[in-house]
Tab-separated table of C-alpha atoms in Angstrom:
chain	number	residue	atom	x	y	z
A	1	MET	CA	-17.130	-10.813	-23.188
A	2	THR	CA	-13.741	-10.176	-24.678
A	3	SER	CA	-11.831	-7.823	-27.178
A	4	ASP	CA	-9.322	-8.687	-29.734
A	5	LEU	CA	-6.374	-9.977	-27.741
A	6	PRO	CA	-2.847	-11.000	-28.588
A	7	LYS	CA	-1.763	-14.289	-27.415
A	8	THR	CA	1.677	-13.406	-25.862
A	9	MET	CA	2.447	-10.201	-23.667
A	10	ARG	CA	5.643	-8.552	-22.306
A	11	ALA	CA	6.194	-9.298	-18.476
A	12	VAL	CA	8.878	-8.570	-16.097
A	13	GLU	CA	9.732	-12.079	-14.051
A	14	ILE	CA	11.804	-12.796	-11.005
A	15	SER	CA	14.721	-15.025	-12.950
A	16	GLU	CA	16.163	-16.221	-9.699
A	17	HIS	CA	15.782	-14.891	-6.283
A	18	GLY	CA	18.347	-12.167	-5.614
A	19	ALA	CA	19.053	-8.284	-5.868
A	20	PRO	CA	17.149	-6.028	-8.469
A	21	GLU	CA	19.063	-7.333	-11.317
A	22	VAL	CA	17.415	-10.845	-11.579
A	23	LEU	CA	14.301	-8.774	-12.664
A	24	ARG	CA	14.263	-9.764	-16.388
A	25	LEU	CA	11.921	-8.864	-19.372
A	26	THR	CA	10.304	-11.755	-21.043
A	27	GLU	CA	7.404	-12.725	-22.825
A	28	ARG	CA	4.341	-14.851	-21.224
A	29	PRO	CA	0.945	-16.217	-22.465
A	30	VAL	CA	-1.812	-13.367	-22.000
A	31	PRO	CA	-3.628	-14.853	-18.976
A	32	LYS	CA	-7.427	-15.762	-19.361
A	33	PRO	CA	-10.143	-14.511	-16.624
A	34	GLY	CA	-12.149	-17.236	-15.029
A	35	PRO	CA	-15.398	-16.830	-13.321
A	36	GLY	CA	-15.554	-13.478	-11.331
A	37	GLU	CA	-12.621	-12.092	-12.776
A	38	VAL	CA	-11.460	-9.596	-15.387
A	39	LEU	CA	-8.435	-9.240	-17.639
A	40	ILE	CA	-6.908	-5.815	-17.461
A	41	ARG	CA	-4.874	-4.218	-20.108
A	42	VAL	CA	-2.186	-2.692	-18.031
A	43	ALA	CA	-1.351	1.107	-18.391
A	44	HIS	CA	0.665	1.363	-15.053
A	45	ALA	CA	1.901	-0.716	-12.335
A	46	GLY	CA	2.392	0.167	-8.929
A	47	VAL	CA	6.020	-0.645	-7.166
A	48	ASN	CA	5.747	-2.000	-3.575
A	49	ARG	CA	8.022	-3.313	-0.936
A	50	PRO	CA	6.426	-6.845	-1.173
A	51	ASP	CA	7.764	-7.068	-4.597
A	52	ALA	CA	11.394	-6.538	-3.373
A	53	ALA	CA	10.434	-9.205	-0.747
A	54	GLN	CA	9.128	-11.570	-3.185
A	55	ARG	CA	12.143	-10.919	-5.551
A	56	GLY	CA	14.564	-11.771	-2.607
A	57	GLY	CA	12.705	-14.945	-1.712
A	58	THR	CA	11.134	-13.948	1.625
A	59	TYR	CA	7.507	-13.176	0.117
A	60	ALA	CA	5.860	-16.130	-1.748
A	61	PRO	CA	2.894	-15.761	-3.605
A	62	PRO	CA	-0.264	-17.118	-2.339
A	63	PRO	CA	-1.500	-20.467	-3.753
A	64	GLY	CA	-2.898	-19.869	-7.504
A	65	ALA	CA	-1.480	-16.601	-7.779
A	66	SER	CA	0.945	-15.359	-10.722
A	67	ASP	CA	4.736	-15.784	-10.143
A	68	LEU	CA	5.075	-12.430	-11.794
A	69	PRO	CA	5.493	-9.507	-8.939
A	70	GLY	CA	3.186	-6.525	-9.042
A	71	LEU	CA	0.273	-5.905	-6.504
A	72	GLU	CA	-1.461	-3.157	-8.228
A	73	ALA	CA	-2.055	-1.724	-11.607
A	74	SER	CA	-4.447	0.536	-13.698
A	75	GLY	CA	-5.794	0.163	-17.256
A	76	HIS	CA	-8.808	-0.946	-19.030
A	77	VAL	CA	-10.716	-4.170	-19.067
A	78	ALA	CA	-9.952	-6.141	-21.953
A	79	ALA	CA	-11.820	-9.286	-21.119
A	80	THR	CA	-14.599	-10.253	-18.328
A	81	GLY	CA	-15.320	-13.970	-16.950
A	82	GLU	CA	-18.513	-15.699	-16.158
A	83	SER	CA	-20.577	-13.719	-13.802
A	84	VAL	CA	-19.084	-10.476	-14.213
A	85	GLY	CA	-21.881	-7.943	-14.068
A	86	GLU	CA	-20.244	-4.441	-13.141
A	87	TRP	CA	-17.243	-4.283	-15.464
A	88	SER	CA	-17.502	-4.093	-19.354
A	89	VAL	CA	-14.775	-4.262	-21.565
A	90	GLY	CA	-13.166	-0.637	-22.148
A	91	ASP	CA	-14.010	0.453	-18.691
A	92	ALA	CA	-11.045	2.209	-16.950
A	93	VAL	CA	-10.225	0.512	-13.667
A	94	CYS	CA	-7.459	0.486	-10.871
A	95	ALA	CA	-7.075	-2.936	-9.152
A	96	LEU	CA	-5.330	-4.638	-6.154
A	97	LEU	CA	-3.678	-8.040	-7.512
A	98	PRO	CA	-2.796	-11.283	-5.911
A	99	GLY	CA	0.500	-10.675	-8.507
A	100	GLY	CA	1.184	-10.207	-11.988
A	101	GLY	CA	1.126	-6.568	-12.358
A	102	TYR	CA	4.538	-6.432	-14.003
A	103	ALA	CA	2.923	-7.252	-17.428
A	104	GLU	CA	0.976	-5.946	-20.174
A	105	TYR	CA	-2.106	-7.874	-19.147
A	106	VAL	CA	-3.186	-9.118	-15.666
A	107	VAL	CA	-6.227	-11.092	-14.226
A	108	CYS	CA	-7.665	-10.287	-11.049
A	109	PRO	CA	-11.130	-10.894	-9.170
A	110	ALA	CA	-13.664	-7.916	-10.623
A	111	SER	CA	-14.401	-7.302	-6.919
A	112	HIS	CA	-11.097	-6.074	-6.328
A	113	CYS	CA	-11.274	-3.321	-9.068
A	114	LEU	CA	-12.388	0.180	-8.502
A	115	PRO	CA	-13.040	2.843	-10.973
A	116	VAL	CA	-10.420	5.387	-11.846
A	117	PRO	CA	-11.475	8.617	-9.854
A	118	THR	CA	-12.483	11.701	-11.435
A	119	ASP	CA	-9.828	13.582	-13.155
A	120	MET	CA	-7.225	11.122	-12.172
A	121	SER	CA	-4.280	9.774	-14.597
A	122	LEU	CA	-4.158	6.088	-15.082
A	123	ARG	CA	-0.582	6.526	-13.626
A	124	GLU	CA	-2.105	8.301	-10.428
A	125	ALA	CA	-4.747	5.559	-9.998
A	126	ALA	CA	-1.922	2.579	-10.322
A	127	CYS	CA	-0.550	4.066	-6.970
A	128	LEU	CA	-3.872	3.708	-5.370
A	129	PRO	CA	-4.944	-0.011	-4.472
A	130	GLU	CA	-2.036	-1.542	-2.465
A	131	THR	CA	-1.646	1.440	-0.139
A	132	PHE	CA	-5.509	2.550	0.094
A	133	PHE	CA	-6.502	-1.091	0.819
A	134	THR	CA	-3.590	-1.311	3.282
A	135	VAL	CA	-4.353	1.841	5.060
A	136	TRP	CA	-7.973	1.280	5.029
A	137	SER	CA	-8.054	-2.009	6.505
A	138	ASN	CA	-5.287	-1.467	9.232
A	139	VAL	CA	-5.848	1.921	10.097
A	140	PHE	CA	-9.842	2.258	10.194
A	141	MET	CA	-11.457	-1.267	9.978
A	142	ARG	CA	-8.547	-2.793	12.258
A	143	GLY	CA	-7.531	0.109	14.375
A	144	HIS	CA	-10.936	1.890	14.637
A	145	LEU	CA	-9.334	5.267	14.236
A	146	GLU	CA	-11.660	8.154	14.937
A	147	GLY	CA	-12.137	11.531	14.352
A	148	GLY	CA	-10.293	13.544	17.180
A	149	GLU	CA	-8.015	10.988	17.941
A	150	ARG	CA	-4.206	11.138	17.863
A	151	PHE	CA	-2.637	9.185	15.025
A	152	LEU	CA	0.973	8.317	14.543
A	153	VAL	CA	2.550	6.603	11.315
A	154	HIS	CA	5.914	5.673	10.937
A	155	GLY	CA	7.825	6.068	7.813
A	156	GLY	CA	5.484	8.849	6.964
A	157	SER	CA	6.998	9.593	3.624
A	158	SER	CA	6.547	6.158	2.079
A	159	GLY	CA	3.455	5.230	-0.034
A	160	ILE	CA	1.618	3.782	3.016
A	161	GLY	CA	2.675	6.992	5.193
A	162	THR	CA	1.674	9.561	2.620
A	163	THR	CA	-1.767	7.564	2.298
A	164	ALA	CA	-2.364	7.175	5.805
A	165	ILE	CA	-1.505	10.888	6.904
A	166	GLN	CA	-4.080	12.116	4.143
A	167	LEU	CA	-6.853	9.668	4.889
A	168	ALA	CA	-6.338	10.259	8.831
A	169	SER	CA	-6.375	13.910	8.225
A	170	ALA	CA	-9.514	13.650	6.182
A	171	PHE	CA	-11.353	11.853	8.972
A	172	GLY	CA	-10.782	14.319	11.502
A	173	ALA	CA	-7.709	12.735	13.306
A	174	ARG	CA	-4.520	14.653	14.724
A	175	VAL	CA	-1.805	13.312	12.769
A	176	PHE	CA	1.823	12.741	13.771
A	177	ALA	CA	4.624	11.061	11.563
A	178	THR	CA	7.965	9.843	11.641
A	179	ALA	CA	10.688	10.545	8.865
A	180	GLY	CA	14.148	10.406	8.334
A	181	SER	CA	15.108	13.883	6.865
A	182	ALA	CA	13.880	17.540	6.694
A	183	GLU	CA	12.652	17.327	3.348
A	184	LYS	CA	10.743	14.287	4.260
A	185	CYS	CA	9.211	15.735	7.474
A	186	ALA	CA	8.280	18.777	5.269
A	187	ALA	CA	6.578	16.552	2.860
A	188	CYS	CA	4.409	15.119	5.761
A	189	GLU	CA	3.183	18.199	7.377
A	190	LYS	CA	2.171	19.537	3.955
A	191	LEU	CA	0.011	16.471	3.508
A	192	GLY	CA	-1.806	17.059	6.687
A	193	ALA	CA	0.376	15.926	9.668
A	194	GLU	CA	0.426	18.479	12.576
A	195	ARG	CA	3.734	17.400	13.518
A	196	ALA	CA	6.413	15.454	11.691
A	197	ILE	CA	9.286	13.960	13.718
A	198	ASN	CA	12.868	13.371	12.462
A	199	TYR	CA	13.591	10.193	14.023
A	200	ARG	CA	17.276	10.724	13.427
A	201	GLU	CA	17.244	13.804	15.713
A	202	GLU	CA	14.200	13.467	18.078
A	203	ASP	CA	12.376	10.952	20.136
A	204	PHE	CA	9.029	10.274	19.006
A	205	VAL	CA	8.061	8.712	22.218
A	206	SER	CA	8.724	11.797	24.344
A	207	ILE	CA	6.774	14.038	21.826
A	208	LEU	CA	3.663	11.902	21.925
A	209	LYS	CA	3.800	11.537	25.700
A	210	ASP	CA	3.728	15.254	25.838
A	211	GLU	CA	0.684	15.482	23.374
A	212	GLY	CA	-1.236	12.838	25.494
A	213	GLY	CA	-0.150	9.607	23.805
A	214	ALA	CA	-1.218	8.017	20.223
A	215	ASP	CA	-4.588	6.623	20.176
A	216	VAL	CA	-3.535	4.486	16.984
A	217	VAL	CA	0.022	3.742	15.821
A	218	LEU	CA	0.566	2.242	12.303
A	219	ASP	CA	4.191	0.832	12.521
A	220	MET	CA	5.908	-1.066	9.641
A	221	VAL	CA	9.090	-0.987	11.373
A	222	ALA	CA	8.516	-3.332	14.235
A	223	GLY	CA	11.657	-4.786	16.438
A	224	ASP	CA	12.536	-2.233	18.911
A	225	TYR	CA	9.793	0.223	17.690
A	226	ILE	CA	7.193	-2.253	19.468
A	227	ALA	CA	8.319	-1.236	23.025
A	228	ARG	CA	8.675	2.151	22.105
A	229	ASN	CA	5.229	2.591	20.542
A	230	LEU	CA	3.704	1.225	23.734
A	231	LYS	CA	5.442	3.746	25.705
A	232	ALA	CA	4.125	6.306	23.140
A	233	MET	CA	0.595	5.091	23.166
A	234	ALA	CA	-2.482	6.328	25.271
A	235	GLN	CA	-4.623	4.249	27.350
A	236	ASP	CA	-7.188	2.134	25.325
A	237	ALA	CA	-4.758	2.465	22.067
A	238	ARG	CA	-4.259	0.576	19.279
A	239	LEU	CA	-0.824	-0.648	17.873
A	240	VAL	CA	-1.128	-2.090	14.400
A	241	ILE	CA	1.711	-3.739	12.681
A	242	ILE	CA	2.125	-4.027	8.970
A	243	ALA	CA	5.799	-5.003	8.452
A	244	PHE	CA	8.895	-5.523	10.274
A	245	LEU	CA	11.677	-3.615	8.296
A	246	GLY	CA	13.352	-3.326	11.811
A	247	GLY	CA	13.163	-7.157	12.815
A	248	ALA	CA	10.374	-9.589	13.319
A	249	LYS	CA	10.883	-9.999	17.212
A	250	ALA	CA	10.807	-7.917	20.052
A	251	GLU	CA	10.981	-8.206	23.791
A	252	ILE	CA	8.235	-5.994	25.731
A	253	ASN	CA	6.937	-5.448	29.234
A	254	PHE	CA	3.117	-6.587	29.069
A	255	ALA	CA	2.403	-5.141	32.674
A	256	PRO	CA	2.228	-1.565	31.385
A	257	MET	CA	0.261	-2.588	28.219
A	258	MET	CA	-2.337	-4.428	30.311
A	259	MET	CA	-2.599	-1.412	32.657
A	260	ASN	CA	-3.188	0.985	30.012
A	261	ARG	CA	-5.481	-1.616	28.098
A	262	GLN	CA	-3.677	-1.315	25.111
A	263	THR	CA	-3.998	-3.728	21.955
A	264	ILE	CA	-1.338	-5.076	19.580
A	265	THR	CA	-2.456	-6.318	16.183
A	266	GLY	CA	-1.662	-6.446	12.677
A	267	SER	CA	-2.074	-8.077	9.295
A	268	THR	CA	-0.798	-8.838	5.874
A	269	LEU	CA	-3.054	-8.030	2.927
A	270	ARG	CA	-1.996	-10.302	0.178
A	271	PRO	CA	-2.698	-13.628	1.649
A	272	GLN	CA	-6.327	-12.504	2.799
A	273	SER	CA	-9.410	-14.164	1.137
A	274	VAL	CA	-10.986	-12.975	-1.957
A	275	GLU	CA	-14.156	-12.114	0.040
A	276	ALA	CA	-12.223	-10.099	2.807
A	277	LYS	CA	-10.557	-8.114	0.146
A	278	ALA	CA	-13.739	-7.311	-1.698
A	279	LYS	CA	-15.153	-6.262	1.601
A	280	ILE	CA	-12.209	-3.631	1.951
A	281	ALA	CA	-12.977	-2.455	-1.878
A	282	ARG	CA	-16.652	-1.907	-0.835
A	283	GLU	CA	-15.721	0.269	2.094
A	284	LEU	CA	-13.114	2.096	-0.110
A	285	ARG	CA	-15.666	2.935	-2.784
A	286	GLU	CA	-18.260	4.135	-0.146
A	287	ARG	CA	-15.889	6.170	2.175
A	288	VAL	CA	-12.944	6.895	0.363
A	289	TRP	CA	-13.315	7.250	-3.421
A	290	PRO	CA	-15.699	10.168	-2.821
A	291	LEU	CA	-12.511	12.113	-1.325
A	292	LEU	CA	-10.473	10.941	-4.422
A	293	ASP	CA	-13.210	12.219	-6.740
A	294	ALA	CA	-13.179	15.634	-4.810
A	295	GLY	CA	-9.628	16.129	-5.148
A	296	ARG	CA	-9.295	16.075	-1.352
A	297	VAL	CA	-7.137	13.199	-1.301
A	298	ALA	CA	-4.509	12.119	-3.732
A	299	PRO	CA	-1.478	9.661	-4.337
A	300	VAL	CA	2.000	11.315	-3.871
A	301	LEU	CA	4.221	10.266	-6.795
A	302	ASP	CA	7.751	9.941	-6.506
A	303	SER	CA	8.966	8.482	-9.922
A	304	GLU	CA	8.096	6.363	-12.827
A	305	TYR	CA	10.071	3.678	-14.944
A	306	ASP	CA	9.620	1.932	-17.957
A	307	LEU	CA	8.522	-1.714	-17.579
A	308	GLU	CA	12.003	-2.953	-19.065
A	309	ALA	CA	13.587	-0.782	-15.981
A	310	ALA	CA	11.999	-2.536	-13.226
A	311	ALA	CA	15.152	-3.162	-11.625
A	312	ASP	CA	16.146	0.388	-11.449
A	313	ALA	CA	12.460	1.049	-9.805
A	314	HIS	CA	13.479	-1.501	-7.162
A	315	ARG	CA	16.879	0.084	-6.719
A	316	ARG	CA	15.102	3.593	-6.202
A	317	MET	CA	12.780	1.957	-3.793
A	318	GLU	CA	15.478	0.363	-1.663
A	319	THR	CA	17.386	3.669	-1.258
A	320	SER	CA	14.476	4.758	0.965
A	321	GLU	CA	14.992	8.283	-0.717
A	322	HIS	CA	11.725	8.258	-2.175
A	323	ILE	CA	8.905	10.294	-1.154
A	324	GLY	CA	5.489	8.695	-2.125
A	325	LYS	CA	4.746	6.167	-4.970
A	326	ILE	CA	7.082	4.587	-7.529
A	327	SER	CA	5.419	3.230	-10.726
A	328	LEU	CA	5.983	1.267	-13.940
A	329	LYS	CA	4.561	2.424	-17.287
A	330	VAL	CA	3.318	-0.311	-19.293
A	331	ALA	CA	1.573	1.125	-21.637
A	332	GLY	CA	-0.047	4.567	-22.563
A	333	GLY	CA	-2.619	6.466	-20.615
C-alpha cells in the first residue's frame, strides 16, 4: 500500500570521508520498501556519534544498508511493503534505521518501528530509537541491571547517558554518572542520578568504592577507563562497553577480575540482525514505552538544525558541549 510519492528527495550524503564539511545536500531517488519494510516520510532525524564515525570513514554501513548517514528518525508511514500488517500509511512512527535517516524518505524493517509516545512531538520521538535501543539492550538485556543495584554511566550528559540515567532510575537502581562540568553534573542529577561526578576534578573509582562498588557500568570511553572501571566495581558486577572514545586497547590485571567474579561484555547495535533488533523493539514497547506514554521518561533535547545544516550539527556534537540529543529538521511536525 502506498500514498502518492515523489520520484526524488532531498538527502545529505557523505561526499568523501573527512571533516563535517564533507556532508553535502543532494538529490536521490525515493527508496521503495521491500517485503516486511515500511517507507517513512521523515519529519526529524537524530544525530549520533556513529554518524560522525561513518563520515570519517571508521564505521562503514552494514551490507545492504543505505550509504546515507542517519540511524534514527520520526515521521509518518508513506508506503508499506508486502507482509506488513501492523503499520498503515499515515501512522506516526519513530524507527531505528540501518542508515539513510538524513533524507526526506527512508526505508526500514517494519519491526524496528515504534509508535510515537502519547503527547510527544515528532522532534522528541526522533531522538528515542538509537539511545533507547542501545541502553535497553546493553544495560538491561546484557548487563541485567536490577532495582536496588548501583549503576555507573560514563558520559552522563550525552544522549546515551541521559537516557541511561532516566531508565536506570525508573527501574529502581541507584544511579551514578560522570560528566565534565558542573553544568553537566547538575543536569545528570536533575534526571535522577543521586551523585554526578565531575571527572575533571574527582576520582570516580574512590567514590564508587565508598558506596560499595558499581554493580553495572555502562562505558563509552574504554581505553584506560577499563582498568579503572574494574576497580570501581563490586563483586559479580558487569562492565558493558559500547564505544571506545578513549581507545580500543587496554592493559588490565585479570586476577582481581577473576577473584571478584566480574564480567566484561559489550556490543554494537547497527550490525545486529533484523531479528535481534526486533526483539529489542518488542521489549522496549512492553517495558519502556508505558514510561514514555506516562511522561516519566523523556528524551533530553539539546539543539536542532535544518537538514542542509547537518555539518553544523556534527560540529556541535564533536565539541562535546551538548547536553542530550541533537536533531535535524527534515520536514514539519
